[in-house]
């Protein structure tokens, strides 16, 4: 079956039946949205071979009725362990799978105490394994989130000059994102300049931009639940910027080399190695400490992880970032981040902002 026509719920049910489970309890709200289209922030999904039940509370009754098709809808204001216990008794279940990454130990314990004669079994990646390959509708939403982010950035470039406070740039960018319809701000916008740019996830601060600063911006938008995540680095001109320009071009060429070599069938670690080896051979390997990229979709960071530690394989339909960086304490930091879609041929770069070094 073509990816565009996948019956997601049916595939998940087939997966857990092969694991000898009677049912699957889904508590990850992103996974619930992926399967049901429910956009509320509270509820759970219980799947069996014969019955698929979405449970939420009174606050989301009308919303769920409008959004959810093909699932039994149950409105129950009791606590989750009590509702799960009632449902499992009604369904006469013997064993119940749950999402190990989504259920806290405290909630697991409370559910266990309420169940009688039912074995709870952890599962991993049953739904994430589907989310890793994007369908056409999802790709359209990601493209929309990218367009919002890029248009918003283009409207605030005048703020990139000496004397402007990092937080003021972040606030201006957030304003533009919201004005253009971003459903949420996916993560705290990063504006990091000077030595602070050597902190990969620095929070925007009260520091003013200064001559000679490298300035990293990392931001994203959200459309229909799907996200974008982009980074660009700029240089405020000073007397001698030669090393900063040199390192920037090392990072840029490492990214280009990696993107040009993306093919279905290569390992995540193999792709990471292309950029990492390039930066190492240029003499800056010790300053690139994070993974090359990450999947993006309903979550800003989701599978796959493009890392030297991951041995999975790249597949057609994956969407992920490619974001090498160099973070040198006495120099600052440089990161260039784009989003790519893996096709049967070369990867398609979905982001369009220029990447050659801009010196202001």
mmCIF file of C-alpha atoms in Angstrom:
data_model
loop_
_atom_site.group_PDB
_atom_site.id
_atom_site.type_symbol
_atom_site.label_atom_id
_atom_site.label_comp_id
_atom_site.label_asym_id
_atom_site.label_seq_id
_atom_site.Cartn_x
_atom_site.Cartn_y
_atom_site.Cartn_z
ATOM 1 C CA UNK A 1 0.000 0.000 0.000
ATOM 2 C CA UNK A 2 1.276 3.492 -0.819
ATOM 3 C CA UNK A 3 2.356 5.535 2.208
ATOM 4 C CA UNK A 4 -0.359 8.103 1.406
ATOM 5 C CA UNK A 5 -3.025 5.419 1.884
ATOM 6 C CA UNK A 6 -1.756 3.730 5.026
ATOM 7 C CA UNK A 7 -4.354 2.775 7.597
ATOM 8 C CA UNK A 8 -2.248 3.798 10.552
ATOM 9 C CA UNK A 9 -4.422 2.271 13.249
ATOM 10 C CA UNK A 10 -4.707 -1.053 11.436
ATOM 11 C CA UNK A 11 -0.925 -1.269 11.116
ATOM 12 C CA UNK A 12 -0.418 -0.551 14.828
ATOM 13 C CA UNK A 13 -2.991 -3.208 15.760
ATOM 14 C CA UNK A 14 -1.258 -5.763 13.532
ATOM 15 C CA UNK A 15 2.032 -4.926 15.231
ATOM 16 C CA UNK A 16 0.883 -5.462 18.787
ATOM 17 C CA UNK A 17 -1.075 -8.601 17.928
ATOM 18 C CA UNK A 18 2.194 -10.090 16.650
ATOM 19 C CA UNK A 19 3.588 -9.309 20.122
ATOM 20 C CA UNK A 20 0.797 -11.410 21.670
ATOM 21 C CA UNK A 21 -0.886 -8.380 23.192
ATOM 22 C CA UNK A 22 -4.647 -8.072 23.517
ATOM 23 C CA UNK A 23 -4.607 -4.281 23.484
ATOM 24 C CA UNK A 24 -2.414 -1.202 23.442
ATOM 25 C CA UNK A 25 -2.760 1.792 25.750
ATOM 26 C CA UNK A 26 -1.565 4.991 24.023
ATOM 27 C CA UNK A 27 -0.880 8.002 26.233
ATOM 28 C CA UNK A 28 1.553 10.026 24.116
ATOM 29 C CA UNK A 29 -0.624 12.938 22.973
ATOM 30 C CA UNK A 30 1.328 13.290 19.698
ATOM 31 C CA UNK A 31 0.748 9.630 18.890
ATOM 32 C CA UNK A 32 -2.933 10.029 19.722
ATOM 33 C CA UNK A 33 -3.140 12.936 17.301
ATOM 34 C CA UNK A 34 -1.276 10.945 14.648
ATOM 35 C CA UNK A 35 -3.820 8.123 14.794
ATOM 36 C CA UNK A 36 -7.086 9.974 15.518
ATOM 37 C CA UNK A 37 -6.633 13.618 14.457
ATOM 38 C CA UNK A 38 -7.596 14.663 18.006
ATOM 39 C CA UNK A 39 -5.761 17.894 18.867
ATOM 40 C CA UNK A 40 -6.741 18.150 22.517
ATOM 41 C CA UNK A 41 -4.135 18.019 25.260
ATOM 42 C CA UNK A 42 -5.712 15.399 27.498
ATOM 43 C CA UNK A 43 -6.877 11.856 26.846
ATOM 44 C CA UNK A 44 -5.770 8.354 25.976
ATOM 45 C CA UNK A 45 -6.432 5.777 23.295
ATOM 46 C CA UNK A 46 -7.109 2.084 23.851
ATOM 47 C CA UNK A 47 -6.789 -0.151 20.806
ATOM 48 C CA UNK A 48 -7.928 -3.759 20.485
ATOM 49 C CA UNK A 49 -8.412 -5.839 17.368
ATOM 50 C CA UNK A 50 -12.161 -5.195 17.442
ATOM 51 C CA UNK A 51 -12.497 -1.866 19.196
ATOM 52 C CA UNK A 52 -10.675 1.483 19.177
ATOM 53 C CA UNK A 53 -11.671 3.862 21.944
ATOM 54 C CA UNK A 54 -10.576 7.453 22.479
ATOM 55 C CA UNK A 55 -11.147 8.628 26.033
ATOM 56 C CA UNK A 56 -11.096 12.285 26.998
ATOM 57 C CA UNK A 57 -12.917 14.506 29.483
ATOM 58 C CA UNK A 58 -15.823 16.934 29.264
ATOM 59 C CA UNK A 59 -13.620 19.887 28.264
ATOM 60 C CA UNK A 60 -12.847 18.269 24.907
ATOM 61 C CA UNK A 61 -16.222 16.651 24.124
ATOM 62 C CA UNK A 62 -17.248 18.958 21.272
ATOM 63 C CA UNK A 63 -13.701 19.192 19.922
ATOM 64 C CA UNK A 64 -13.306 15.415 19.828
ATOM 65 C CA UNK A 65 -16.704 14.953 18.178
ATOM 66 C CA UNK A 66 -15.654 17.368 15.422
ATOM 67 C CA UNK A 67 -12.139 16.023 14.881
ATOM 68 C CA UNK A 68 -12.329 12.268 15.395
ATOM 69 C CA UNK A 69 -13.844 9.867 12.865
ATOM 70 C CA UNK A 70 -13.818 6.066 13.016
ATOM 71 C CA UNK A 71 -13.133 5.731 16.760
ATOM 72 C CA UNK A 72 -15.470 5.127 19.644
ATOM 73 C CA UNK A 73 -15.496 8.317 21.726
ATOM 74 C CA UNK A 74 -15.840 8.057 25.489
ATOM 75 C CA UNK A 75 -16.161 11.088 27.774
ATOM 76 C CA UNK A 76 -15.099 10.250 31.309
ATOM 77 C CA UNK A 77 -13.950 12.680 33.992
ATOM 78 C CA UNK A 78 -12.468 10.019 36.269
ATOM 79 C CA UNK A 79 -8.722 9.596 36.679
ATOM 80 C CA UNK A 80 -6.919 7.665 33.951
ATOM 81 C CA UNK A 81 -6.144 4.533 36.069
ATOM 82 C CA UNK A 82 -9.822 4.191 36.987
ATOM 83 C CA UNK A 83 -11.011 4.544 33.390
ATOM 84 C CA UNK A 84 -8.390 2.093 32.127
ATOM 85 C CA UNK A 85 -9.473 -0.411 34.782
ATOM 86 C CA UNK A 86 -13.127 -0.116 33.721
ATOM 87 C CA UNK A 87 -12.346 -0.508 30.045
ATOM 88 C CA UNK A 88 -10.033 -3.482 30.461
ATOM 89 C CA UNK A 89 -12.673 -5.226 32.568
ATOM 90 C CA UNK A 90 -15.361 -4.548 29.948
ATOM 91 C CA UNK A 91 -13.100 -5.935 27.237
ATOM 92 C CA UNK A 92 -11.954 -8.924 29.281
ATOM 93 C CA UNK A 93 -8.278 -8.304 28.508
ATOM 94 C CA UNK A 94 -5.478 -10.568 29.696
ATOM 95 C CA UNK A 95 -2.450 -8.479 28.750
ATOM 96 C CA UNK A 96 -2.095 -4.823 27.901
ATOM 97 C CA UNK A 97 0.737 -3.081 26.121
ATOM 98 C CA UNK A 98 1.697 0.484 26.973
ATOM 99 C CA UNK A 99 4.118 3.067 25.567
ATOM 100 C CA UNK A 100 7.204 2.757 27.727
ATOM 101 C CA UNK A 101 8.512 6.214 26.800
ATOM 102 C CA UNK A 102 5.207 7.977 27.516
ATOM 103 C CA UNK A 103 3.942 6.480 30.778
ATOM 104 C CA UNK A 104 5.518 7.732 33.984
ATOM 105 C CA UNK A 105 6.454 5.196 36.633
ATOM 106 C CA UNK A 106 3.939 6.756 39.012
ATOM 107 C CA UNK A 107 1.089 6.366 36.522
ATOM 108 C CA UNK A 108 2.259 2.850 35.647
ATOM 109 C CA UNK A 109 2.131 1.946 39.339
ATOM 110 C CA UNK A 110 -1.352 3.390 39.801
ATOM 111 C CA UNK A 111 -2.695 1.563 36.748
ATOM 112 C CA UNK A 112 -1.102 -1.698 37.921
ATOM 113 C CA UNK A 113 -2.785 -1.372 41.303
ATOM 114 C CA UNK A 114 -6.200 -0.993 39.647
ATOM 115 C CA UNK A 115 -5.884 -3.978 37.292
ATOM 116 C CA UNK A 116 -6.685 -7.527 38.313
ATOM 117 C CA UNK A 117 -5.378 -10.513 36.365
ATOM 118 C CA UNK A 118 -3.972 -8.324 33.595
ATOM 119 C CA UNK A 119 -0.307 -8.157 32.693
ATOM 120 C CA UNK A 120 1.130 -4.792 31.667
ATOM 121 C CA UNK A 121 3.835 -5.041 28.996
ATOM 122 C CA UNK A 122 6.023 -2.158 27.738
ATOM 123 C CA UNK A 123 6.316 -1.420 24.016
ATOM 124 C CA UNK A 124 8.592 0.949 22.108
ATOM 125 C CA UNK A 125 8.322 2.672 18.724
ATOM 126 C CA UNK A 126 5.109 0.995 17.579
ATOM 127 C CA UNK A 127 3.759 4.339 16.408
ATOM 128 C CA UNK A 128 7.021 6.244 16.083
ATOM 129 C CA UNK A 129 8.043 3.619 13.533
ATOM 130 C CA UNK A 130 5.177 4.846 11.349
ATOM 131 C CA UNK A 131 5.728 8.531 12.042
ATOM 132 C CA UNK A 132 9.316 8.252 10.797
ATOM 133 C CA UNK A 133 8.033 8.073 7.180
ATOM 134 C CA UNK A 134 6.038 11.144 6.214
ATOM 135 C CA UNK A 135 2.948 11.067 4.041
ATOM 136 C CA UNK A 136 2.210 13.770 1.479
ATOM 137 C CA UNK A 137 -0.209 15.654 3.727
ATOM 138 C CA UNK A 138 2.424 15.772 6.468
ATOM 139 C CA UNK A 139 5.068 17.043 4.071
ATOM 140 C CA UNK A 140 2.731 19.831 2.949
ATOM 141 C CA UNK A 141 2.299 20.915 6.584
ATOM 142 C CA UNK A 142 6.061 20.873 7.160
ATOM 143 C CA UNK A 143 6.565 22.978 4.024
ATOM 144 C CA UNK A 144 4.021 25.455 5.362
ATOM 145 C CA UNK A 145 5.810 25.630 8.720
ATOM 146 C CA UNK A 146 9.093 26.242 6.889
ATOM 147 C CA UNK A 147 7.579 29.034 4.794
ATOM 148 C CA UNK A 148 6.253 30.747 7.928
ATOM 149 C CA UNK A 149 9.653 30.535 9.588
ATOM 150 C CA UNK A 150 11.544 31.839 6.571
ATOM 151 C CA UNK A 151 9.149 34.713 5.889
ATOM 152 C CA UNK A 152 9.287 35.695 9.558
ATOM 153 C CA UNK A 153 13.071 35.727 9.552
ATOM 154 C CA UNK A 154 13.238 37.798 6.377
ATOM 155 C CA UNK A 155 11.087 40.455 8.057
ATOM 156 C CA UNK A 156 13.426 40.954 11.057
ATOM 157 C CA UNK A 157 16.852 41.026 9.433
ATOM 158 C CA UNK A 158 17.095 44.759 10.144
ATOM 159 C CA UNK A 159 17.488 43.831 13.822
ATOM 160 C CA UNK A 160 20.796 42.102 13.152
ATOM 161 C CA UNK A 161 23.161 44.966 13.921
ATOM 162 C CA UNK A 162 25.462 46.028 16.762
ATOM 163 C CA UNK A 163 23.708 47.248 19.886
ATOM 164 C CA UNK A 164 20.507 45.226 19.526
ATOM 165 C CA UNK A 165 19.719 42.939 22.484
ATOM 166 C CA UNK A 166 19.514 39.188 21.784
ATOM 167 C CA UNK A 167 16.124 38.902 23.502
ATOM 168 C CA UNK A 168 14.707 41.786 21.478
ATOM 169 C CA UNK A 169 15.573 39.922 18.275
ATOM 170 C CA UNK A 170 13.923 36.766 19.625
ATOM 171 C CA UNK A 171 10.793 38.700 20.631
ATOM 172 C CA UNK A 172 10.559 40.354 17.218
ATOM 173 C CA UNK A 173 10.937 37.008 15.487
ATOM 174 C CA UNK A 174 8.295 35.377 17.691
ATOM 175 C CA UNK A 175 5.912 38.239 16.911
ATOM 176 C CA UNK A 176 6.390 37.690 13.180
ATOM 177 C CA UNK A 177 5.862 33.933 13.538
ATOM 178 C CA UNK A 178 2.594 34.429 15.373
ATOM 179 C CA UNK A 179 1.462 37.122 12.926
ATOM 180 C CA UNK A 180 1.936 34.654 10.086
ATOM 181 C CA UNK A 181 -0.177 31.997 11.784
ATOM 182 C CA UNK A 182 2.286 29.726 13.568
ATOM 183 C CA UNK A 183 0.058 27.615 15.802
ATOM 184 C CA UNK A 184 2.710 27.576 18.504
ATOM 185 C CA UNK A 185 6.341 28.530 18.953
ATOM 186 C CA UNK A 186 7.908 25.040 18.860
ATOM 187 C CA UNK A 187 10.827 25.901 21.150
ATOM 188 C CA UNK A 188 12.408 28.941 22.770
ATOM 189 C CA UNK A 189 14.021 30.926 19.978
ATOM 190 C CA UNK A 190 17.804 30.953 20.253
ATOM 191 C CA UNK A 191 19.707 34.159 19.571
ATOM 192 C CA UNK A 192 23.275 33.685 20.778
ATOM 193 C CA UNK A 193 26.126 36.055 19.979
ATOM 194 C CA UNK A 194 29.843 36.332 20.649
ATOM 195 C CA UNK A 195 31.191 33.768 23.097
ATOM 196 C CA UNK A 196 27.591 32.771 23.940
ATOM 197 C CA UNK A 197 27.273 31.373 20.415
ATOM 198 C CA UNK A 198 29.670 28.621 21.527
ATOM 199 C CA UNK A 199 26.804 27.262 23.681
ATOM 200 C CA UNK A 200 24.757 25.085 21.275
ATOM 201 C CA UNK A 201 21.466 25.645 23.131
ATOM 202 C CA UNK A 202 22.066 29.047 24.687
ATOM 203 C CA UNK A 203 18.933 30.899 25.797
ATOM 204 C CA UNK A 204 18.530 34.382 24.340
ATOM 205 C CA UNK A 205 19.885 36.922 26.835
ATOM 206 C CA UNK A 206 20.194 40.632 27.534
ATOM 207 C CA UNK A 207 23.566 40.708 25.782
ATOM 208 C CA UNK A 208 23.780 43.307 22.984
ATOM 209 C CA UNK A 209 25.242 42.300 19.635
ATOM 210 C CA UNK A 210 28.777 43.608 19.174
ATOM 211 C CA UNK A 211 31.209 44.065 16.298
ATOM 212 C CA UNK A 212 33.066 40.840 15.610
ATOM 213 C CA UNK A 213 30.275 38.652 16.994
ATOM 214 C CA UNK A 214 29.174 35.467 15.341
ATOM 215 C CA UNK A 215 25.398 35.340 15.853
ATOM 216 C CA UNK A 216 23.418 32.087 15.782
ATOM 217 C CA UNK A 217 19.656 32.176 15.259
ATOM 218 C CA UNK A 218 17.685 28.950 15.748
ATOM 219 C CA UNK A 219 13.900 29.147 15.344
ATOM 220 C CA UNK A 220 10.887 27.339 13.949
ATOM 221 C CA UNK A 221 7.157 27.486 13.275
ATOM 222 C CA UNK A 222 4.185 25.133 13.541
ATOM 223 C CA UNK A 223 1.451 24.414 10.979
ATOM 224 C CA UNK A 224 -1.325 21.871 11.549
ATOM 225 C CA UNK A 225 0.719 20.313 14.343
ATOM 226 C CA UNK A 226 3.877 19.942 12.226
ATOM 227 C CA UNK A 227 7.086 21.855 12.810
ATOM 228 C CA UNK A 228 10.067 23.509 11.199
ATOM 229 C CA UNK A 229 13.512 24.048 12.721
ATOM 230 C CA UNK A 230 16.099 26.290 11.042
ATOM 231 C CA UNK A 231 19.463 27.720 12.092
ATOM 232 C CA UNK A 232 21.550 30.404 10.453
ATOM 233 C CA UNK A 233 24.758 32.130 11.580
ATOM 234 C CA UNK A 234 25.795 35.710 10.802
ATOM 235 C CA UNK A 235 28.926 37.749 11.365
ATOM 236 C CA UNK A 236 29.091 41.366 12.518
ATOM 237 C CA UNK A 237 32.105 42.841 10.755
ATOM 238 C CA UNK A 238 35.269 43.666 12.699
ATOM 239 C CA UNK A 239 38.931 44.275 11.880
ATOM 240 C CA UNK A 240 40.031 40.649 11.509
ATOM 241 C CA UNK A 241 37.317 38.074 10.840
ATOM 242 C CA UNK A 242 39.450 35.672 8.824
ATOM 243 C CA UNK A 243 39.266 32.659 11.161
ATOM 244 C CA UNK A 244 35.531 33.103 11.655
ATOM 245 C CA UNK A 245 35.007 33.169 7.906
ATOM 246 C CA UNK A 246 37.235 30.107 7.542
ATOM 247 C CA UNK A 247 35.341 28.079 10.155
ATOM 248 C CA UNK A 248 32.003 29.150 8.707
ATOM 249 C CA UNK A 249 32.990 27.779 5.326
ATOM 250 C CA UNK A 250 34.165 24.527 6.945
ATOM 251 C CA UNK A 251 30.710 24.055 8.496
ATOM 252 C CA UNK A 252 28.922 25.076 5.302
ATOM 253 C CA UNK A 253 30.918 22.685 3.133
ATOM 254 C CA UNK A 254 30.509 19.869 5.655
ATOM 255 C CA UNK A 255 26.750 20.346 5.482
ATOM 256 C CA UNK A 256 26.743 20.500 1.684
ATOM 257 C CA UNK A 257 28.838 17.347 1.476
ATOM 258 C CA UNK A 258 26.444 15.496 3.782
ATOM 259 C CA UNK A 259 23.282 16.618 1.992
ATOM 260 C CA UNK A 260 24.678 15.805 -1.442
ATOM 261 C CA UNK A 261 25.371 12.232 -0.322
ATOM 262 C CA UNK A 262 22.028 11.400 1.286
ATOM 263 C CA UNK A 263 20.627 8.233 -0.261
ATOM 264 C CA UNK A 264 18.111 5.610 0.870
ATOM 265 C CA UNK A 265 19.913 2.626 2.370
ATOM 266 C CA UNK A 266 22.841 4.443 3.983
ATOM 267 C CA UNK A 267 23.136 4.319 7.760
ATOM 268 C CA UNK A 268 22.422 7.270 10.032
ATOM 269 C CA UNK A 269 25.927 6.949 11.429
ATOM 270 C CA UNK A 270 27.361 6.907 7.905
ATOM 271 C CA UNK A 271 25.677 10.198 7.071
ATOM 272 C CA UNK A 272 26.820 11.722 10.355
ATOM 273 C CA UNK A 273 30.377 10.616 9.578
ATOM 274 C CA UNK A 274 30.463 12.511 6.282
ATOM 275 C CA UNK A 275 30.044 15.884 7.980
ATOM 276 C CA UNK A 276 31.949 14.925 11.127
ATOM 277 C CA UNK A 277 34.992 13.689 9.206
ATOM 278 C CA UNK A 278 35.010 16.834 7.076
ATOM 279 C CA UNK A 279 35.059 19.047 10.171
ATOM 280 C CA UNK A 280 37.651 16.850 11.872
ATOM 281 C CA UNK A 281 39.941 16.906 8.842
ATOM 282 C CA UNK A 282 39.756 20.701 8.871
ATOM 283 C CA UNK A 283 41.043 20.684 12.458
ATOM 284 C CA UNK A 284 37.824 21.431 14.335
ATOM 285 C CA UNK A 285 36.553 17.952 15.217
ATOM 286 C CA UNK A 286 36.700 18.483 18.984
ATOM 287 C CA UNK A 287 34.303 21.415 18.641
ATOM 288 C CA UNK A 288 31.466 19.456 17.002
ATOM 289 C CA UNK A 289 29.894 17.451 19.800
ATOM 290 C CA UNK A 290 26.213 16.980 18.934
ATOM 291 C CA UNK A 291 24.568 14.700 16.393
ATOM 292 C CA UNK A 292 24.227 15.801 12.775
ATOM 293 C CA UNK A 293 20.443 15.971 12.805
ATOM 294 C CA UNK A 294 17.064 14.736 13.942
ATOM 295 C CA UNK A 295 13.672 13.847 12.553
ATOM 296 C CA UNK A 296 10.998 16.523 12.524
ATOM 297 C CA UNK A 297 7.217 16.307 12.322
ATOM 298 C CA UNK A 298 4.583 16.365 15.057
ATOM 299 C CA UNK A 299 7.536 16.819 17.421
ATOM 300 C CA UNK A 300 10.445 19.156 16.780
ATOM 301 C CA UNK A 301 12.836 16.359 17.739
ATOM 302 C CA UNK A 302 11.701 12.868 16.786
ATOM 303 C CA UNK A 303 13.114 9.767 15.162
ATOM 304 C CA UNK A 304 15.323 9.299 13.269
ATOM 305 C CA UNK A 305 18.403 10.597 15.077
ATOM 306 C CA UNK A 306 21.247 11.249 12.646
ATOM 307 C CA UNK A 307 24.140 10.343 14.909
ATOM 308 C CA UNK A 308 27.391 8.407 15.045
ATOM 309 C CA UNK A 309 25.606 6.198 17.611
ATOM 310 C CA UNK A 310 22.685 5.183 15.371
ATOM 311 C CA UNK A 311 22.931 2.252 12.964
ATOM 312 C CA UNK A 312 19.446 2.425 11.435
ATOM 313 C CA UNK A 313 18.987 3.053 7.735
ATOM 314 C CA UNK A 314 17.784 6.097 5.830
ATOM 315 C CA UNK A 315 14.540 5.482 3.936
ATOM 316 C CA UNK A 316 12.545 7.311 1.293
ATOM 317 C CA UNK A 317 9.967 9.524 3.000
ATOM 318 C CA UNK A 318 12.052 10.504 6.006
ATOM 319 C CA UNK A 319 12.244 14.197 6.884
ATOM 320 C CA UNK A 320 15.101 15.353 9.088
ATOM 321 C CA UNK A 321 17.480 18.213 9.788
ATOM 322 C CA UNK A 322 21.126 18.407 8.776
ATOM 323 C CA UNK A 323 22.866 20.783 11.190
ATOM 324 C CA UNK A 324 26.614 20.499 11.665
ATOM 325 C CA UNK A 325 28.226 23.035 13.965
ATOM 326 C CA UNK A 326 31.504 24.215 15.417
ATOM 327 C CA UNK A 327 31.522 25.739 18.913
ATOM 328 C CA UNK A 328 34.908 27.163 19.849
ATOM 329 C CA UNK A 329 34.913 29.040 23.168
ATOM 330 C CA UNK A 330 37.412 31.707 22.131
ATOM 331 C CA UNK A 331 35.755 32.204 18.730
ATOM 332 C CA UNK A 332 32.025 31.703 19.172
ATOM 333 C CA UNK A 333 29.765 29.246 17.430
ATOM 334 C CA UNK A 334 28.523 28.421 13.950
ATOM 335 C CA UNK A 335 25.553 26.213 13.074
ATOM 336 C CA UNK A 336 23.774 25.855 9.745
ATOM 337 C CA UNK A 337 20.541 23.850 9.842
ATOM 338 C CA UNK A 338 18.301 22.820 6.978
ATOM 339 C CA UNK A 339 15.441 20.346 6.635
ATOM 340 C CA UNK A 340 15.606 17.639 3.974
ATOM 341 C CA UNK A 341 13.150 15.154 2.509
ATOM 342 C CA UNK A 342 14.604 11.814 1.434
ATOM 343 C CA UNK A 343 13.456 10.851 -2.049
ATOM 344 C CA UNK A 344 14.305 7.886 -4.251
ATOM 345 C CA UNK A 345 17.064 10.003 -5.773
ATOM 346 C CA UNK A 346 18.844 12.923 -4.155
ATOM 347 C CA UNK A 347 17.480 14.477 -0.987
ATOM 348 C CA UNK A 348 15.245 17.509 -1.493
ATOM 349 C CA UNK A 349 16.212 20.481 0.658
ATOM 350 C CA UNK A 350 12.936 21.938 1.916
ATOM 351 C CA UNK A 351 14.463 25.095 3.412
ATOM 352 C CA UNK A 352 15.377 27.938 1.076
ATOM 353 C CA UNK A 353 17.154 30.685 3.032
ATOM 354 C CA UNK A 354 20.603 31.574 1.639
ATOM 355 C CA UNK A 355 23.551 29.934 3.393
ATOM 356 C CA UNK A 356 26.621 31.796 2.189
ATOM 357 C CA UNK A 357 28.070 33.836 5.050
ATOM 358 C CA UNK A 358 26.338 37.179 5.535
ATOM 359 C CA UNK A 359 28.675 39.785 7.032
ATOM 360 C CA UNK A 360 26.820 42.746 8.485
#
